[in-house]
Coordinates of C-alpha atoms in Angstrom, one line a residue:
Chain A
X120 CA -41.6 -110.0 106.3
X121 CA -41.3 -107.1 108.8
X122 CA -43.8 -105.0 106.8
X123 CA -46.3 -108.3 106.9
X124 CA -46.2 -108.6 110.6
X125 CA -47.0 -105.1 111.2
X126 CA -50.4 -105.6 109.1
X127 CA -51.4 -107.5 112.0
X128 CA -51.1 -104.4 114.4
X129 CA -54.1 -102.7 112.3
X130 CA -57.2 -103.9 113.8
X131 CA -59.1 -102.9 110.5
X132 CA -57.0 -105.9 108.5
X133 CA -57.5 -108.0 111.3
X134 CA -61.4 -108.0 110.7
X135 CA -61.0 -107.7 106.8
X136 CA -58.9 -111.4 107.4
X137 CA -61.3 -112.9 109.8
X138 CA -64.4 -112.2 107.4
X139 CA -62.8 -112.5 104.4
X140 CA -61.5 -115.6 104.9
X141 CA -65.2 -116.8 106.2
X142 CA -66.5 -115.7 103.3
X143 CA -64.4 -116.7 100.7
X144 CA -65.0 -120.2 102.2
X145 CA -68.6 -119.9 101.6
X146 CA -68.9 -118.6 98.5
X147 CA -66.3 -121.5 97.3
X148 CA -68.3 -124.4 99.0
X149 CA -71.3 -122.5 97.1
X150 CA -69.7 -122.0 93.8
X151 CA -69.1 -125.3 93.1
X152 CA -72.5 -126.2 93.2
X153 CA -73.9 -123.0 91.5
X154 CA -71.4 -123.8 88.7
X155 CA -72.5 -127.3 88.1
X156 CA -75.7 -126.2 88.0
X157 CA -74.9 -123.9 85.5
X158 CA -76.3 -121.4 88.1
X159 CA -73.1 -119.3 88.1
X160 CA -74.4 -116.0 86.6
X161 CA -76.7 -115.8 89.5
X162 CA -74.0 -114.6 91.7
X163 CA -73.4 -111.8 89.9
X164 CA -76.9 -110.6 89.3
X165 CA -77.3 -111.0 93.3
X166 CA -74.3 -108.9 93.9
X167 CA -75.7 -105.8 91.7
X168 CA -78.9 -106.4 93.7
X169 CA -77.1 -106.1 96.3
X170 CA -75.2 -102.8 95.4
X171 CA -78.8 -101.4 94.9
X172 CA -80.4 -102.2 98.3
X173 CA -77.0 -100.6 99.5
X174 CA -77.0 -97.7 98.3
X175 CA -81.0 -97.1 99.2
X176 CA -79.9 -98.2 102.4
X177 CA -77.3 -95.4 102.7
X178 CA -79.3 -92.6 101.2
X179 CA -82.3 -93.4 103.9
X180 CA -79.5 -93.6 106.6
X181 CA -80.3 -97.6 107.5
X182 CA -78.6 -100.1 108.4
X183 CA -76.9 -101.7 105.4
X184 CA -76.6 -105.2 106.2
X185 CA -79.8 -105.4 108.1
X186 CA -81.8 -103.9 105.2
X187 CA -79.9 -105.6 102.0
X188 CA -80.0 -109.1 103.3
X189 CA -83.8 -109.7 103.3
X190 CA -84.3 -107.9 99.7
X191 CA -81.3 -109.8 98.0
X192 CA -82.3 -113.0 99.7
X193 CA -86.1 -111.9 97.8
X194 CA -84.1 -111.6 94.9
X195 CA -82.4 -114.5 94.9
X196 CA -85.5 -116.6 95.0
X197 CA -86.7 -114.6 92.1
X198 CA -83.8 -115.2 90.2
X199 CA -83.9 -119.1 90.8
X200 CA -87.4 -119.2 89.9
X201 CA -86.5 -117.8 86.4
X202 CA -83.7 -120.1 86.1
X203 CA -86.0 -122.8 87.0
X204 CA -88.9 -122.1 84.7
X205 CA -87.4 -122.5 81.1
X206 CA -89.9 -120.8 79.6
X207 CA -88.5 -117.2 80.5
X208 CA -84.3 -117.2 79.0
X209 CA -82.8 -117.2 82.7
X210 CA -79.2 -115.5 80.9
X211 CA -81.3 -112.8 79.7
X212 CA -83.7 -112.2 82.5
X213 CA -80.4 -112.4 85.2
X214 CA -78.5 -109.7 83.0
X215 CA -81.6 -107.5 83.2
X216 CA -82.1 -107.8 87.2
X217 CA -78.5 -107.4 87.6
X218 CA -78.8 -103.8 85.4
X219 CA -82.0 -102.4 87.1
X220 CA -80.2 -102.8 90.0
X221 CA -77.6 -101.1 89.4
X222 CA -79.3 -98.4 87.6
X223 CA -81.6 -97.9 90.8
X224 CA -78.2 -97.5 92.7
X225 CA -76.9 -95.2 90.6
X226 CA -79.8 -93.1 90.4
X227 CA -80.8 -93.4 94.0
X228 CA -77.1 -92.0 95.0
X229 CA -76.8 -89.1 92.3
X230 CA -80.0 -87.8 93.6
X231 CA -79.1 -88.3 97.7
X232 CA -75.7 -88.5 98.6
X233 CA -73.6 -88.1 95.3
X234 CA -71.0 -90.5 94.7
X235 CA -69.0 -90.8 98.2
X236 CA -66.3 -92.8 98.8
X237 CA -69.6 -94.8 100.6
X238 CA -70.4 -95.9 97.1
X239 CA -67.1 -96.2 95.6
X240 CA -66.1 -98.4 98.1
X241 CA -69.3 -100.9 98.0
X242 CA -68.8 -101.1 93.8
X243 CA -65.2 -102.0 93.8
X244 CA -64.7 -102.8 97.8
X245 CA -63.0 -101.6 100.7
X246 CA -60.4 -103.1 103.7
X247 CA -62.0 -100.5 105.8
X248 CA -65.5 -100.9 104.7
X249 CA -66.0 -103.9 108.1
X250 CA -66.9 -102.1 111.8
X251 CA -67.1 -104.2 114.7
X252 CA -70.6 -105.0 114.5
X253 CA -70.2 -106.4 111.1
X254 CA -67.7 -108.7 111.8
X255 CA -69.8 -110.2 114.4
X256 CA -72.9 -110.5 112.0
X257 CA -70.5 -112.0 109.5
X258 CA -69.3 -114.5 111.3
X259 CA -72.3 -115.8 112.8
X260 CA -74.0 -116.0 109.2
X261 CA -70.8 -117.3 107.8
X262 CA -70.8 -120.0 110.2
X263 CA -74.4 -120.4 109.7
X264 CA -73.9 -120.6 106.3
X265 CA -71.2 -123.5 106.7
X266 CA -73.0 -125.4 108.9
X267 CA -76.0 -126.1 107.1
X268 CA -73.4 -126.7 103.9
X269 CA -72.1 -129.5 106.0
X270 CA -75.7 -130.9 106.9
X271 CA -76.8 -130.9 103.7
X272 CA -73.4 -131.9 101.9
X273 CA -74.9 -135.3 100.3
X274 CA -78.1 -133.8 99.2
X275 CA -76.5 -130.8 97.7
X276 CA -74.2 -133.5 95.7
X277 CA -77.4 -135.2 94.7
X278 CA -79.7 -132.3 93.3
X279 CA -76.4 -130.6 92.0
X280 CA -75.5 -134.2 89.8
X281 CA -79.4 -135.0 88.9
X282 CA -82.3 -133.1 89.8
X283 CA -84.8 -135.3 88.2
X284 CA -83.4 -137.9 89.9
X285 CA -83.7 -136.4 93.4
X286 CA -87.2 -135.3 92.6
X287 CA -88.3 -139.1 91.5
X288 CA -87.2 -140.5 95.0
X289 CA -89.1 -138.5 96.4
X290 CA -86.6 -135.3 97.8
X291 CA -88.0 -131.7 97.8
X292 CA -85.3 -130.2 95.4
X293 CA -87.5 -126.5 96.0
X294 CA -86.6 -126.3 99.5
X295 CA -82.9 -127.8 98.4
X296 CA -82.5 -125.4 95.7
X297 CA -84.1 -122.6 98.3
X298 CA -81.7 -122.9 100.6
X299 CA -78.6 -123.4 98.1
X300 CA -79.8 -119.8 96.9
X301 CA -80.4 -117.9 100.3
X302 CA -77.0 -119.2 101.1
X303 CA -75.6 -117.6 98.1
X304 CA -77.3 -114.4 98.7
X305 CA -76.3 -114.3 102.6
X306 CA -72.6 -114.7 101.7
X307 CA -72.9 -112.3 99.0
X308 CA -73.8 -109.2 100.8
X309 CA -71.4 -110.1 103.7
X310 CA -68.4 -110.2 100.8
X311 CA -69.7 -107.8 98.6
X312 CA -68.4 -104.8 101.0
X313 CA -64.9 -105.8 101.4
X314 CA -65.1 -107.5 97.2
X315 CA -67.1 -104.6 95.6
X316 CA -70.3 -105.7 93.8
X317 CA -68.7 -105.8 90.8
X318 CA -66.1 -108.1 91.4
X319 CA -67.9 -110.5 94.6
X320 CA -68.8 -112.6 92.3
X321 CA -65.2 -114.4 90.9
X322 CA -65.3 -115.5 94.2
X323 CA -67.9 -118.1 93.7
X324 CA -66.9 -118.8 90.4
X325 CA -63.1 -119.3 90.4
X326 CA -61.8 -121.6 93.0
X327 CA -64.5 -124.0 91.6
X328 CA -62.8 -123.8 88.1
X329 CA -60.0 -123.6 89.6
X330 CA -60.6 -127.5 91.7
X331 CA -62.0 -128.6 89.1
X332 CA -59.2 -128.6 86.3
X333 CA -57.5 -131.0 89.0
X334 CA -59.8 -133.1 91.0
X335 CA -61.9 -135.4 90.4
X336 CA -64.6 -136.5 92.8
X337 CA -67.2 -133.7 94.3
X338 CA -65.7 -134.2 97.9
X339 CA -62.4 -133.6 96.4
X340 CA -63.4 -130.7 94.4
X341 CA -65.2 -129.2 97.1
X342 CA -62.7 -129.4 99.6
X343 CA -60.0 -128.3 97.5
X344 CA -62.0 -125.5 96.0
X345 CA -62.5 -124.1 99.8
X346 CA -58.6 -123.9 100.9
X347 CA -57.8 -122.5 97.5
X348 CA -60.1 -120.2 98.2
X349 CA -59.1 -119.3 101.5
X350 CA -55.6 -118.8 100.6
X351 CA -56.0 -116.5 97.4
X352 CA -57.8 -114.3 99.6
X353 CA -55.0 -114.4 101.9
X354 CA -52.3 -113.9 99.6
X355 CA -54.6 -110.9 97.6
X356 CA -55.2 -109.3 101.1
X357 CA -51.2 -108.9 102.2
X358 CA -50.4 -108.0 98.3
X359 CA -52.8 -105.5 98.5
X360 CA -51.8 -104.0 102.0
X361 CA -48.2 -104.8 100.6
X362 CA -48.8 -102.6 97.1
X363 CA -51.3 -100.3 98.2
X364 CA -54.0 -101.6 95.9
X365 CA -57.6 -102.5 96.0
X366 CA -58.4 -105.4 98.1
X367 CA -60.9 -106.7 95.9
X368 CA -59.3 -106.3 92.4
X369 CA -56.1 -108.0 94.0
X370 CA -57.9 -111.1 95.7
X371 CA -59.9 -111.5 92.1
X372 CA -56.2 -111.2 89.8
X373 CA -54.7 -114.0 92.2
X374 CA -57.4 -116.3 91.6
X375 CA -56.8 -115.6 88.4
X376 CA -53.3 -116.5 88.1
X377 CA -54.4 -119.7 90.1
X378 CA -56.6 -120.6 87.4
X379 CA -54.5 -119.7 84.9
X380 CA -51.6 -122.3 86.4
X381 CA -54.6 -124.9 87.1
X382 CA -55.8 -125.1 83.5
X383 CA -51.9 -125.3 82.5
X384 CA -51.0 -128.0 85.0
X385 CA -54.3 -130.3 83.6
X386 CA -52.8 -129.9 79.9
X387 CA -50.4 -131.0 81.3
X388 CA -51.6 -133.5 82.8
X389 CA -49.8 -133.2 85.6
X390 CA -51.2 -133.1 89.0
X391 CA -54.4 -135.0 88.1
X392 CA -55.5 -137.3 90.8
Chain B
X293 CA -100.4 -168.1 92.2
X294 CA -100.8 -164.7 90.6
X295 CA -97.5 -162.3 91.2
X296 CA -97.4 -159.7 93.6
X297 CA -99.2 -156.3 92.1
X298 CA -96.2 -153.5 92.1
X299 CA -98.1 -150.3 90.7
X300 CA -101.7 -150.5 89.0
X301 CA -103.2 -147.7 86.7
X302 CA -106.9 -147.7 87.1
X303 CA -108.6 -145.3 84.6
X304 CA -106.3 -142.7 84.8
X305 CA -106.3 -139.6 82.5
X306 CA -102.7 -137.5 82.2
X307 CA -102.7 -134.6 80.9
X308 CA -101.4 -130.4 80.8
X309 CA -103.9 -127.9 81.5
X310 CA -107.4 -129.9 81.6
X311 CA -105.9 -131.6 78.4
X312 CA -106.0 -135.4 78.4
X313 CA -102.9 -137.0 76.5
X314 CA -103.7 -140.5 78.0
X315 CA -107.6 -140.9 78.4
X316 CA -109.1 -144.2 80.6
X317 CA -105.5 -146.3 80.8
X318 CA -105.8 -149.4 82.7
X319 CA -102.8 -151.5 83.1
X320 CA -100.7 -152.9 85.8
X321 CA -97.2 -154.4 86.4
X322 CA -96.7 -157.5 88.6
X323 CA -93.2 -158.8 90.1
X324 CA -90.4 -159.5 87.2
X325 CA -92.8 -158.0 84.4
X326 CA -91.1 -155.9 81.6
X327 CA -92.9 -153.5 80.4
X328 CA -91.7 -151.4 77.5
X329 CA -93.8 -148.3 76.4
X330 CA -93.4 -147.2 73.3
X331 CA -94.8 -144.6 70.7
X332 CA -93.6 -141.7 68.6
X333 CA -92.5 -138.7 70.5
X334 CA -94.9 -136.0 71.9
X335 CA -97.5 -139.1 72.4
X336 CA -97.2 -138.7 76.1
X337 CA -94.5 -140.9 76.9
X338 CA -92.6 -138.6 79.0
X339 CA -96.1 -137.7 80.6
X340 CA -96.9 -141.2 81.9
X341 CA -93.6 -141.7 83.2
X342 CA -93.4 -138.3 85.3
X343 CA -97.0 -139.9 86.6
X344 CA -96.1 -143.1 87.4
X345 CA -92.9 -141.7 89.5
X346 CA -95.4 -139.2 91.1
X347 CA -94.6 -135.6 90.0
X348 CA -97.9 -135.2 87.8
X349 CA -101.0 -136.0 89.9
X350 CA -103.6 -137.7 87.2
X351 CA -106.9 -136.0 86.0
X352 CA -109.1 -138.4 87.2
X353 CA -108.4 -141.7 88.0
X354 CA -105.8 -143.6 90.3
X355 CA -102.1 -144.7 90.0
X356 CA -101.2 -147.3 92.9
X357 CA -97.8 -148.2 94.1
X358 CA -98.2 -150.9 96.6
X359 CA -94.7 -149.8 97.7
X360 CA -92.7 -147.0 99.2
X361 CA -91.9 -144.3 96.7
X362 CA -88.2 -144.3 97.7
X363 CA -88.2 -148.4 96.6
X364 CA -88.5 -147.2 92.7
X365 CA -85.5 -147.4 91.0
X366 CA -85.4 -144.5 88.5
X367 CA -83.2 -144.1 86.0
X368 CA -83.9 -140.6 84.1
X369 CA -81.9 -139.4 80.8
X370 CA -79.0 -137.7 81.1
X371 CA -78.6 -134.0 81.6
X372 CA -75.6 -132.2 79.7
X373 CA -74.6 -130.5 82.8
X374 CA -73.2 -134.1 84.1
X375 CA -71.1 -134.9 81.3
X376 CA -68.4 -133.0 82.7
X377 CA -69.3 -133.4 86.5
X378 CA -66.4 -133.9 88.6
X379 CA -67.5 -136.7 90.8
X380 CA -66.1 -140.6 91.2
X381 CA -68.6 -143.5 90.5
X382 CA -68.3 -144.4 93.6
X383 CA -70.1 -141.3 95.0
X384 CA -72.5 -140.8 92.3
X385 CA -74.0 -144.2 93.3
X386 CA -74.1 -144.1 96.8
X387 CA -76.6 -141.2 96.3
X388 CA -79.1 -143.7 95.6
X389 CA -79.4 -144.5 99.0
X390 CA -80.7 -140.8 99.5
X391 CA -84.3 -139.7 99.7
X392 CA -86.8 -137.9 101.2
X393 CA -86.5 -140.3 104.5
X394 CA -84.2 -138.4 106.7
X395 CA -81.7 -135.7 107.4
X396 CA -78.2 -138.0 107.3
X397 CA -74.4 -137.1 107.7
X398 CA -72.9 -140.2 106.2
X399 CA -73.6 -143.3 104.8
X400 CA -74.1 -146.3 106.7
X401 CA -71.4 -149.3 106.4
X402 CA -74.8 -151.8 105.0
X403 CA -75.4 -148.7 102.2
X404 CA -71.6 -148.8 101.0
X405 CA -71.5 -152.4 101.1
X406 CA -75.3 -152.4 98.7
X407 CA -73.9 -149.8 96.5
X408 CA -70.1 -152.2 96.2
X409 CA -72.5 -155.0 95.7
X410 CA -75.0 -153.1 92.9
X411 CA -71.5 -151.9 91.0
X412 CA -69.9 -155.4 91.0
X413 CA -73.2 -157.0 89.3
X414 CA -73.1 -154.5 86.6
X415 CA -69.3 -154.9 85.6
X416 CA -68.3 -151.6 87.0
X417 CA -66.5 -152.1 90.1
X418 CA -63.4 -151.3 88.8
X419 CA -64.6 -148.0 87.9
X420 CA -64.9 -147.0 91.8
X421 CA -62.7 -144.3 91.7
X422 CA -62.6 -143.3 88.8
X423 CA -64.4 -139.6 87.3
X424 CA -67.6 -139.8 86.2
X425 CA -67.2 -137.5 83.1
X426 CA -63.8 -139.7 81.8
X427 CA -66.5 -142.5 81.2
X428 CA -68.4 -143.8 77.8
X429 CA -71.5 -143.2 77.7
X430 CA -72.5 -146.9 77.9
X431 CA -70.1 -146.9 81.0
X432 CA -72.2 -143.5 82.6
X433 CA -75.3 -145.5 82.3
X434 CA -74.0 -148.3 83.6
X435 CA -73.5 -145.8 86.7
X436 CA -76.9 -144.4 86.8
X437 CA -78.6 -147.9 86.6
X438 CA -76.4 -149.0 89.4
X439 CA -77.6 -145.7 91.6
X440 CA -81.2 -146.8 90.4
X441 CA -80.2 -150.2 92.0
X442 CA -79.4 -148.7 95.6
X443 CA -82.9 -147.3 95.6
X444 CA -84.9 -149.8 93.7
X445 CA -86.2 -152.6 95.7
X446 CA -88.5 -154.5 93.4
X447 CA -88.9 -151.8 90.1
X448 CA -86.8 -150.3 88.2
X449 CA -88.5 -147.5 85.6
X450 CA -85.9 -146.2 82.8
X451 CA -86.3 -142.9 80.6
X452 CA -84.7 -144.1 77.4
X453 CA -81.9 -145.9 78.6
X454 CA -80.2 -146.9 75.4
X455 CA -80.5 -143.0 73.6
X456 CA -77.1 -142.0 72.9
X457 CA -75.2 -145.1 72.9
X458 CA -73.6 -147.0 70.3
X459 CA -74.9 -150.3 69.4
X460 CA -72.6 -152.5 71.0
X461 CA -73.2 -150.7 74.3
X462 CA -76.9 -150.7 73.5
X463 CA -77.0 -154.6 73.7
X464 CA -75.1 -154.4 76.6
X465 CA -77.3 -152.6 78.3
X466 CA -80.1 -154.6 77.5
X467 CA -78.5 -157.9 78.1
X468 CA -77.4 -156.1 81.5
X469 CA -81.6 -155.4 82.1
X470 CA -82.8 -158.8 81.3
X471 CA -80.2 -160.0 83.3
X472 CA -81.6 -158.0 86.2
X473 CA -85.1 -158.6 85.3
X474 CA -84.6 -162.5 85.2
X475 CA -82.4 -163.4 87.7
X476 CA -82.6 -160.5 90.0
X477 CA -86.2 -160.5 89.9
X478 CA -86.9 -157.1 89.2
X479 CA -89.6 -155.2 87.4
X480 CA -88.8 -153.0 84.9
X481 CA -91.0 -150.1 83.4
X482 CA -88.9 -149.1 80.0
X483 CA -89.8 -146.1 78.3
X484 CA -88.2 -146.5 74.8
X485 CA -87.8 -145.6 71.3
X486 CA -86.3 -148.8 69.6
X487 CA -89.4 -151.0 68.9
X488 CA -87.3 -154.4 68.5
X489 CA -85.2 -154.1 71.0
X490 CA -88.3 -154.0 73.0
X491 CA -90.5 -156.6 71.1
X492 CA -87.5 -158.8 71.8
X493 CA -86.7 -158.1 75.6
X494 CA -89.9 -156.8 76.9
X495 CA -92.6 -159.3 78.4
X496 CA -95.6 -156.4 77.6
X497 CA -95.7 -153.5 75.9
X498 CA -98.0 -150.3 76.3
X499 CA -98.3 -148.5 73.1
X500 CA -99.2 -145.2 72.6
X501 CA -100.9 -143.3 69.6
X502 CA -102.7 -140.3 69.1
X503 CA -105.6 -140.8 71.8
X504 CA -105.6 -144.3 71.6
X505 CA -103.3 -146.8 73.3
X506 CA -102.5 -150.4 73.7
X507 CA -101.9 -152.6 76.4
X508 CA -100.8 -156.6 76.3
X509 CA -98.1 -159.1 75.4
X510 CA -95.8 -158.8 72.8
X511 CA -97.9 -161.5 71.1
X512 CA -100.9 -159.6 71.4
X513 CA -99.0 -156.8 70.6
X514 CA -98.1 -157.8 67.1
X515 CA -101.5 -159.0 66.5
X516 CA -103.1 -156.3 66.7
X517 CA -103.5 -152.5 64.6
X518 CA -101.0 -150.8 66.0
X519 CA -98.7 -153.3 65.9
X520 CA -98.8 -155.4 62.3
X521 CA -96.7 -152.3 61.6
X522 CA -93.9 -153.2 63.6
X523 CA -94.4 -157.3 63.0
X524 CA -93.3 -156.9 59.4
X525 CA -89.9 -157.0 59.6
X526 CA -90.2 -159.7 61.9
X527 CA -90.6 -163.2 60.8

């Protein structure tokens, strides 16, 4: 308990919990719609995109966030697009963004910088990875971010249930689905640096899952979905100042073992409200 | 007195790519009209209907709806992704009320009431609470016609309403629609693959074949080409 009080001293894990916990919020509020839309590969695509942009964003010596946001909000339109239009297999076309990007990364950093602890840190994430100025830019967005979740909570429900619907009475499900995606890709990029790129992506997928082996009405799965969320991130962040381990890989294996109990409790039938 | 004209095709062409499907259609539908369209799939069926709810603009001609968009009750086919959607009836039909109109927070206390009303006249108020995905499928429809309700002020236009469902739920469903189309006064547009189902329930019927189509009664229906095929097990 001691040792958990002193993590608060460190102003480092101070920012890591006021931005994580933003952006784990996000991305759940996010995932459960990207899920239902069968949109969750997306997430992880964006998140290699995002790696990329990165790591040609450290080799030039720019600003990370500043220069990653606009191109993996661009790619995140793209990706939707292909998603949208059937003709093109969206699994396939998703799996090859997400491995160009990378492979631009990778190649861009061997030939610059070399594999630093820089690029280390944005694949499998870093507690130290947040400065001052990020925190503020992550919050703002995050807040952003929740806001315009909140507006648009009832037409979100509606295009994520039935799109065709929607479209018939007349609402632009584009500008809908739009927005759903540059959402994703902001909170993306703001979580990919403490998350890694490689692993940023659970955290849209698994509280959803997790919410929805017990809930049953979108409000309900939603909510529930955001403080699960919030509190695996919490509990991954002290176990990994607690055992010395990644922040990311820990936050991702308590979600797991969330799900894990979640699907148990619904054989179980217990629980299910 | 003639009935109040809902929508009116006036020598309207549909079509992909400068490709007429439908060439020169003329027909209309008036208040409490049921209008089944029929044909074998890939004779446009699916084409007409994205027209008439406005998300293909016509080649050349014009389709009027002497009403708001948002007062067409639509109920499409179901997708897979919402047989396992985690949401309760009750939400699922209150997002009828939602269109392009305005930005909104909440539903208004007239809009729950509407959408408690539309459940209770198709048998599925019980179902409030309940999840959507631990219904029948008769029961889901039953949910999506109600959602169609919320919106629907004098038309109601279906996408295969009855595909998927047993028999019994079948003749639910269309004793549900005649019910609604009778009493309730509303015009319904049925796009549908069971022929006497419709030749029973439906007041007209627009057939369609390979670049021809038909447009009348039932009676005139079975009288003509198209239809002797369909009359014979009829009698």
């Amino acid at each position: 308990m001691k040792l958990l009080m002193e993590m608060f001293t460190y102003p480092f894990i101070l920012r890591a919990f006021i931005v994580g916990i933003l952006v784990s919020l996000c991305a759940a509020l996010l995932g459960v719609s990207l899920v239902l839309k069968r949109y969750s590969m997306i997430g992880d695509g964006l998140s290699h995109v995002s790696f990329g942009a990165l790591a040609i964003a450290l080799a030039c010596g720019w600003a990370p966030l500043q220069f990653s946001i606009p191109l993996v909000i661009v790619a995140a339109f793209f990706l939707l697009r292909i998603a949208e239009n059937s003709r093109i297999n969206a699994d396939a076309a998703i799996a090859v963004t997400s491995a160009s990007a990378l492979a631009i990364g990778i190649l861009v950093t061997s030939r610059t910088t070399g594999m630093t602890t820089d690029v280390d840190s944005y694949m499998f994430g870093s507690i130290l990875a947040m400065n001052g100025d990020d925190v503020i830019l992550s919050v703002v967005l995050s807040i952003a971010v929740l806001l315009l979740f909140i507006l648009f909570y009832h037409k979100i429900f509606a295009i994520t249930f039935d799109e065709n619907f929607s479209r018939a009475t007349g609402m632009k499900v584009g500008v809908y689905n739009s927005l759903l995606s540059v959402l994703t890709a902001l909170t993306i990029v703001l979580g990919m640096r403490m998350m890694g790129a490689m692993l940023i992506s659970s955290l849209i997928i698994f509280p959803a899952l997790s919410a929805m082996r017990l809930r049953k009405s979108f409000r309900g799965v939603v909510i529930f979905a955001g403080v699960l969320s919030v509190i695996c991130f919490c509990v991954g962040l002290a176990g990994s100042y607690l055992l010395s381990t990644p922040v990311g890989a820990t936050v991702v294996v308590v979600n797991l073992a969330v799900f894990l109990l979640f699907s148990l409790l619904s054989r179980l039938r217990l629980f299910r409200k | 007195m003639e009935k109040e004209l809902l929508l009116a095709c006036r020598d309207v062409s549909l079509g992909y790519e400068g490709k007429p499907i439908w060439e020169h259609l003329d027909f209309e539908v008036r208040a409490g009209d049921y209008l089944c369209v029929v044909g074998e799939n890939g004779s446009g069926k699916s084409t007409l209907l994205k027209s008439l709810l406005g998300l293909l603009k016509p080649l050349s001609g014009h389709i009027e709806l002497f009403m708001p968009r948002s007062a067409v009750g639509y109920l499409p086919q179901q997708t897979r992704a919402q047989k396992d959607f985690p949401a309760t009836v009750y939400e699922v039909v209150l997002s009828g009320f939602l269109n392009a109109r305005k930005l909104r927070f909440y539903y208004s206390g007239a809009e729950k009431s509407a959408a408690l009303m539309n459940m209770g006249k198709l048998g599925i108020l019980e179902l409030k609470n309940k999840c959507y995905r631990e219904l029948s499928g008769g029961q889901q429809q039953r949910v999506l016609l109600s959602r169609a309700l919320c919106a629907a002020r004098k038309l109601l236009i279906l996408d295969e309403p009855v595909t998927g469902l047993d028999p019994a739920a079948a003749q639910d469903l269309y004793k549900t629609l005649q019910y609604l189309n009778e009493t309730e006064h509303m015009a319904i547009i049925m796009v549908t693959h069971d022929m006497p189902s419709a030749l029973q329930y439906g007041s007209s019927i627009l057939h369609a074949g390979n670049h021809h189509w038909f447009y009348g009664s039932v009676a005139d229906f079975l009288a003509s080409e198209s239809g002797k095929r369909f009359g014979g097990d009829r009698t």
